PDB file of C-alpha atoms in Angstrom:
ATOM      1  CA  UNK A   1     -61.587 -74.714  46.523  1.00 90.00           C
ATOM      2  CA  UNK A   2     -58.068 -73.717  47.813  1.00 94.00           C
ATOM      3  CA  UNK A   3     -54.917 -74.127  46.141  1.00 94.00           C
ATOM      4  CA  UNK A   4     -51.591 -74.257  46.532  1.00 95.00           C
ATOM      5  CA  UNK A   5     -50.594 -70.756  45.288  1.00 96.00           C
ATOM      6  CA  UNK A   6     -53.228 -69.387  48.276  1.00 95.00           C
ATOM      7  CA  UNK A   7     -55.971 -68.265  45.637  1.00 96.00           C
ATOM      8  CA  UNK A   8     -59.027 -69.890  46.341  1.00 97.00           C
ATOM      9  CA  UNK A   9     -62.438 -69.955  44.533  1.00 96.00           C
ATOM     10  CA  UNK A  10     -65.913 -70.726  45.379  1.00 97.00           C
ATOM     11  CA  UNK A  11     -68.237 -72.193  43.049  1.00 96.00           C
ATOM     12  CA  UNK A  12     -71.051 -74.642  42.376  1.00 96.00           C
ATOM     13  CA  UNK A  13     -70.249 -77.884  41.243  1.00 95.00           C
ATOM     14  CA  UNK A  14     -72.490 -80.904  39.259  1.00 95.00           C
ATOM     15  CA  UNK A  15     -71.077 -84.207  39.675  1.00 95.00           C
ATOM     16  CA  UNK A  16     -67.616 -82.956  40.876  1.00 93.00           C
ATOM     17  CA  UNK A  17     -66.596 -80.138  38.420  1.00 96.00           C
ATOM     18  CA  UNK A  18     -67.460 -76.240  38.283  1.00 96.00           C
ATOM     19  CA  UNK A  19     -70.705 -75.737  36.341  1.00 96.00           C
ATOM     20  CA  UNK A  20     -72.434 -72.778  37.081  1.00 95.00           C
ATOM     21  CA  UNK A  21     -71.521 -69.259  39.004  1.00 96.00           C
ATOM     22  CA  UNK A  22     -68.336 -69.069  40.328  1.00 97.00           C
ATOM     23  CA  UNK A  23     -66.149 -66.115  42.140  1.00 97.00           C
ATOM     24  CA  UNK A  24     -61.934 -66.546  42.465  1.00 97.00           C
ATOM     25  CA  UNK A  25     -59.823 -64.413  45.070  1.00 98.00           C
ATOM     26  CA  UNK A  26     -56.394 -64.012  45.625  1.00 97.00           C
ATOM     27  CA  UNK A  27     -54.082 -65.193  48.231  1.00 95.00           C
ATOM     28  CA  UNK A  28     -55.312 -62.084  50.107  1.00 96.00           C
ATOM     29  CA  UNK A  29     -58.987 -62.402  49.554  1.00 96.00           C
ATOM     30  CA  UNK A  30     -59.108 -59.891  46.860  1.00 97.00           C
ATOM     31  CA  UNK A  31     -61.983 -60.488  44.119  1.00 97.00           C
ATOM     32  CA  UNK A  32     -60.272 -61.490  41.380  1.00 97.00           C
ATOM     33  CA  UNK A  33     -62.708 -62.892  38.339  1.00 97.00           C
ATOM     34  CA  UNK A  34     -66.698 -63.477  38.496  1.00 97.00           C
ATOM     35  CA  UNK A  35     -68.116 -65.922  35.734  1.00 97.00           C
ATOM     36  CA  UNK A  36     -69.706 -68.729  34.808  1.00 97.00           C
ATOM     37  CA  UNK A  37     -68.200 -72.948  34.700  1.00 97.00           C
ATOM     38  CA  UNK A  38     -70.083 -75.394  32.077  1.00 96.00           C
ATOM     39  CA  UNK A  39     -68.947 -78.810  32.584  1.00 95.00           C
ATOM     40  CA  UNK A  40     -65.449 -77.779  33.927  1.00 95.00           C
ATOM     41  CA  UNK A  41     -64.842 -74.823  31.385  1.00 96.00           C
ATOM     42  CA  UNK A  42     -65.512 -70.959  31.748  1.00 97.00           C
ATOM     43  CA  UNK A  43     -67.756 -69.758  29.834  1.00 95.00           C
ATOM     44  CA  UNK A  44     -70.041 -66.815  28.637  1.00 96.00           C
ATOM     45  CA  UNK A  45     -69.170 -63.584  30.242  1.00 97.00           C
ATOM     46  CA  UNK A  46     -66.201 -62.774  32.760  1.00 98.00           C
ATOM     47  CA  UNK A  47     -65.183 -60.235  34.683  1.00 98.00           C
ATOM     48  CA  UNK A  48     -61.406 -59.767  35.435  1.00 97.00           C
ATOM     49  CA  UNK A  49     -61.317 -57.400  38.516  1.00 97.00           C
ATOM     50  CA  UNK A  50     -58.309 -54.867  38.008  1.00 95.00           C
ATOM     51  CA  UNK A  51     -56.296 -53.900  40.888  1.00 92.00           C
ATOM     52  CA  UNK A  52     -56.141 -50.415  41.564  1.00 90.00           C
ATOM     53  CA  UNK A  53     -59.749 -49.811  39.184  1.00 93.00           C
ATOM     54  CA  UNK A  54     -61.618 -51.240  36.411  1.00 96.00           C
ATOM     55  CA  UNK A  55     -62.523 -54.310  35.017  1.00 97.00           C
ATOM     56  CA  UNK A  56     -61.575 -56.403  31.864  1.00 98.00           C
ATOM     57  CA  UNK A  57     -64.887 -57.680  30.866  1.00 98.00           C
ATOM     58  CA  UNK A  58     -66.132 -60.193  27.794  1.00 97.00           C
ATOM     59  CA  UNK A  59     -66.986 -62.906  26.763  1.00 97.00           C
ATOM     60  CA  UNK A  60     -64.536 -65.551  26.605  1.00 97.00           C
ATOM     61  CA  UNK A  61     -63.348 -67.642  24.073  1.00 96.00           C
ATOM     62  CA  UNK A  62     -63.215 -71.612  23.843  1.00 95.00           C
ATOM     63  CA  UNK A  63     -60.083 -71.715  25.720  1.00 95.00           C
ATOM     64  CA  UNK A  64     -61.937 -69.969  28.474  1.00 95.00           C
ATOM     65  CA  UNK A  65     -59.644 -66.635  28.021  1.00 96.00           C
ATOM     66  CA  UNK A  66     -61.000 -63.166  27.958  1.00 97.00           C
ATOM     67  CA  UNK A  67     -59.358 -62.845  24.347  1.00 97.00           C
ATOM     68  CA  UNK A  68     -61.476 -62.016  20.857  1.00 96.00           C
ATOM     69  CA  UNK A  69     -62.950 -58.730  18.859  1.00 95.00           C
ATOM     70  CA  UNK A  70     -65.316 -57.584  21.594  1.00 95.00           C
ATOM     71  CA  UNK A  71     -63.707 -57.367  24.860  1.00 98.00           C
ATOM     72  CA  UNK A  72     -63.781 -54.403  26.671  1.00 98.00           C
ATOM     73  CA  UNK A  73     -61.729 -52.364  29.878  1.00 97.00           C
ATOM     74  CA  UNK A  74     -64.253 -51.105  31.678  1.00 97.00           C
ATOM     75  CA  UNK A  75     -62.551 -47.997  34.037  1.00 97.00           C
ATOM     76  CA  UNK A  76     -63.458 -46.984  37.002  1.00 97.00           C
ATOM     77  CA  UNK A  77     -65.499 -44.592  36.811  1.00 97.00           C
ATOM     78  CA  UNK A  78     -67.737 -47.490  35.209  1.00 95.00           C
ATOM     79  CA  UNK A  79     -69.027 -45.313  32.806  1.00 97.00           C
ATOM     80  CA  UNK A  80     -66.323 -45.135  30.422  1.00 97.00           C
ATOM     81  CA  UNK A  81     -64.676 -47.932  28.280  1.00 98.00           C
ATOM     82  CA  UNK A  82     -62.154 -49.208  25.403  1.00 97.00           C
ATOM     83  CA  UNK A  83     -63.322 -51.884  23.584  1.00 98.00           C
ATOM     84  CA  UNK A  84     -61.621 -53.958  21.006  1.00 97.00           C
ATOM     85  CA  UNK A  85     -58.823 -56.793  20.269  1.00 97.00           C
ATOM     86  CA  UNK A  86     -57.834 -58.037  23.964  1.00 97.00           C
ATOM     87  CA  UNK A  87     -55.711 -61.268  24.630  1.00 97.00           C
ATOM     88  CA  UNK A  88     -55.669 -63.202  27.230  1.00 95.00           C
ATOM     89  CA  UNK A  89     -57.275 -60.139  29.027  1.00 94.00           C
ATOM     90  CA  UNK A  90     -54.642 -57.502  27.828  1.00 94.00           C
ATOM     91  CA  UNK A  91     -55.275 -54.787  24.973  1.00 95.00           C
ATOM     92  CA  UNK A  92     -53.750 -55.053  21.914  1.00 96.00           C
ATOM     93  CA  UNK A  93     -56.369 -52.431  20.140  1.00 95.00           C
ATOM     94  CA  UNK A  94     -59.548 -50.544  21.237  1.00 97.00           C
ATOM     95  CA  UNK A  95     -61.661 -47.430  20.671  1.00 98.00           C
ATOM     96  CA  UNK A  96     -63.238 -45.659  22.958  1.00 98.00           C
ATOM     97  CA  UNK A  97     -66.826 -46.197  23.868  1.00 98.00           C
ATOM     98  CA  UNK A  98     -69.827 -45.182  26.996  1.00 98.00           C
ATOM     99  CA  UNK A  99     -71.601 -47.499  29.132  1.00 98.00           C
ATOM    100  CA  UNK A 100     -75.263 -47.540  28.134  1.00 98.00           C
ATOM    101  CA  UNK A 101     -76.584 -50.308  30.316  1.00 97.00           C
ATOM    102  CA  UNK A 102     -76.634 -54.085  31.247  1.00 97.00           C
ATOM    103  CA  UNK A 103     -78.356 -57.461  30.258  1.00 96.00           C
ATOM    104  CA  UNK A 104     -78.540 -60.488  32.662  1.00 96.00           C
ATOM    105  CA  UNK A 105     -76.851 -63.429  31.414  1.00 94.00           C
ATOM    106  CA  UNK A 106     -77.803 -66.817  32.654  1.00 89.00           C
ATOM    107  CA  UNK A 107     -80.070 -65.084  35.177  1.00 91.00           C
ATOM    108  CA  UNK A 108     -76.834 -64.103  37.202  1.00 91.00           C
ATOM    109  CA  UNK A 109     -73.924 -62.414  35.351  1.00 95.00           C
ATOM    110  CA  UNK A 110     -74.498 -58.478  34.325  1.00 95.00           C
ATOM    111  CA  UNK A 111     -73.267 -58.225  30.852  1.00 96.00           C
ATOM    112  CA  UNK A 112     -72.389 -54.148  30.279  1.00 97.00           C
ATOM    113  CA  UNK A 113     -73.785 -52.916  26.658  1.00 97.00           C
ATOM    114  CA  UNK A 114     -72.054 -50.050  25.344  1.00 98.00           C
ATOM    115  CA  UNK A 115     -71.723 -47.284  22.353  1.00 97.00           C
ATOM    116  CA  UNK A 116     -70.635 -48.384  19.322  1.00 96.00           C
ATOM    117  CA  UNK A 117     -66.753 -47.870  19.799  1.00 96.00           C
ATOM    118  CA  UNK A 118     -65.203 -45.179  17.748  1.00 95.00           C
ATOM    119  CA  UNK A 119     -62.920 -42.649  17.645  1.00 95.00           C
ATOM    120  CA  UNK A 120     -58.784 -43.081  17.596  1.00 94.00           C
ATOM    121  CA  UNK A 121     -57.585 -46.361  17.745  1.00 95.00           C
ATOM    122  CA  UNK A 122     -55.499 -47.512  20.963  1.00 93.00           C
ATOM    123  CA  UNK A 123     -53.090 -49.566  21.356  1.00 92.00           C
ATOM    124  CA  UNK A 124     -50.551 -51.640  24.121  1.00 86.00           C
ATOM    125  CA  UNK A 125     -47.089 -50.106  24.237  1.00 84.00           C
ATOM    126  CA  UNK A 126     -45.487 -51.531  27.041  1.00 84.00           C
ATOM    127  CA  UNK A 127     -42.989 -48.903  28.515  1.00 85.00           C
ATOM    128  CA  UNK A 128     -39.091 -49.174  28.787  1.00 87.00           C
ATOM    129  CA  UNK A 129     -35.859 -47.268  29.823  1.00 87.00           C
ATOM    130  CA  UNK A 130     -36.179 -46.025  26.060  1.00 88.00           C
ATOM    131  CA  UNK A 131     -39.614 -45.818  25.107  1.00 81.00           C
ATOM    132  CA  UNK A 132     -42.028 -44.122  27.772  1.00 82.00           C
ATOM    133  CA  UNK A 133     -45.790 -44.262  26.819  1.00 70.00           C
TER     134      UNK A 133
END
């Protein structure tokens, strides 16, 4: 499926909406998000691929964001994470935590399981011509 905007998505379907495994890529072909349609909706486990490293990865909620308790940013290195309060894909708190292997979900989506997070709390401070993180 193309759209307007140039991002495009492939997908299976079941009489004519996403349900099942799906991938979306940008308007230059860039993975974007991996995950999983049920009758139209995402659900289960995403991954939100990060430009420039990492991944945003979680389960998402009813609104089919990757927003909740449990949602982790996964860096590069895959290996390392922070895990916490996310919305709408972006950290609002998290604690570190280590990458200590994977479980299949739906016989197709790799779903990371990690440390117990601990540690100091993180959290989102956007930077400004004042304030520099």
């Amino acid at each position: 499926i193309k759209f307007l905007d140039e991002t495009w998505l492939e997908g299976f379907t079941k009489d004519g909406v996403l349900h099942g495994f799906s991938r979306h890529f940008d308007g230059k072909n860039r993975l974007t998000y991996i995950g999983m349609y049920r009758n139209g909706k995402p659900f289960g486990t995403w991954w939100k691929i990060i430009r420039g490293g990492g991944c945003v990865v979680g389960r998402v909620d009813e609104d089919g964001k990757l927003s909740g308790t449990t949602i982790a940013y996964l860096y590069p290195d895959f290996k390392s994470a922070l895990i916490g309060t996310f919305k709408d894909g972006e950290m609002v708190f998290s604690q570190a935590a280590q990458l200590t292997g994977h479980t299949t979900e739906n016989s197709c989506i790799k779903r990371p399981v990690f440390t117990e997070p601990d540690g100091r709390l993180y959290q989102r401070e956007i930077s400004t011509h004042e304030f520099v993180t």
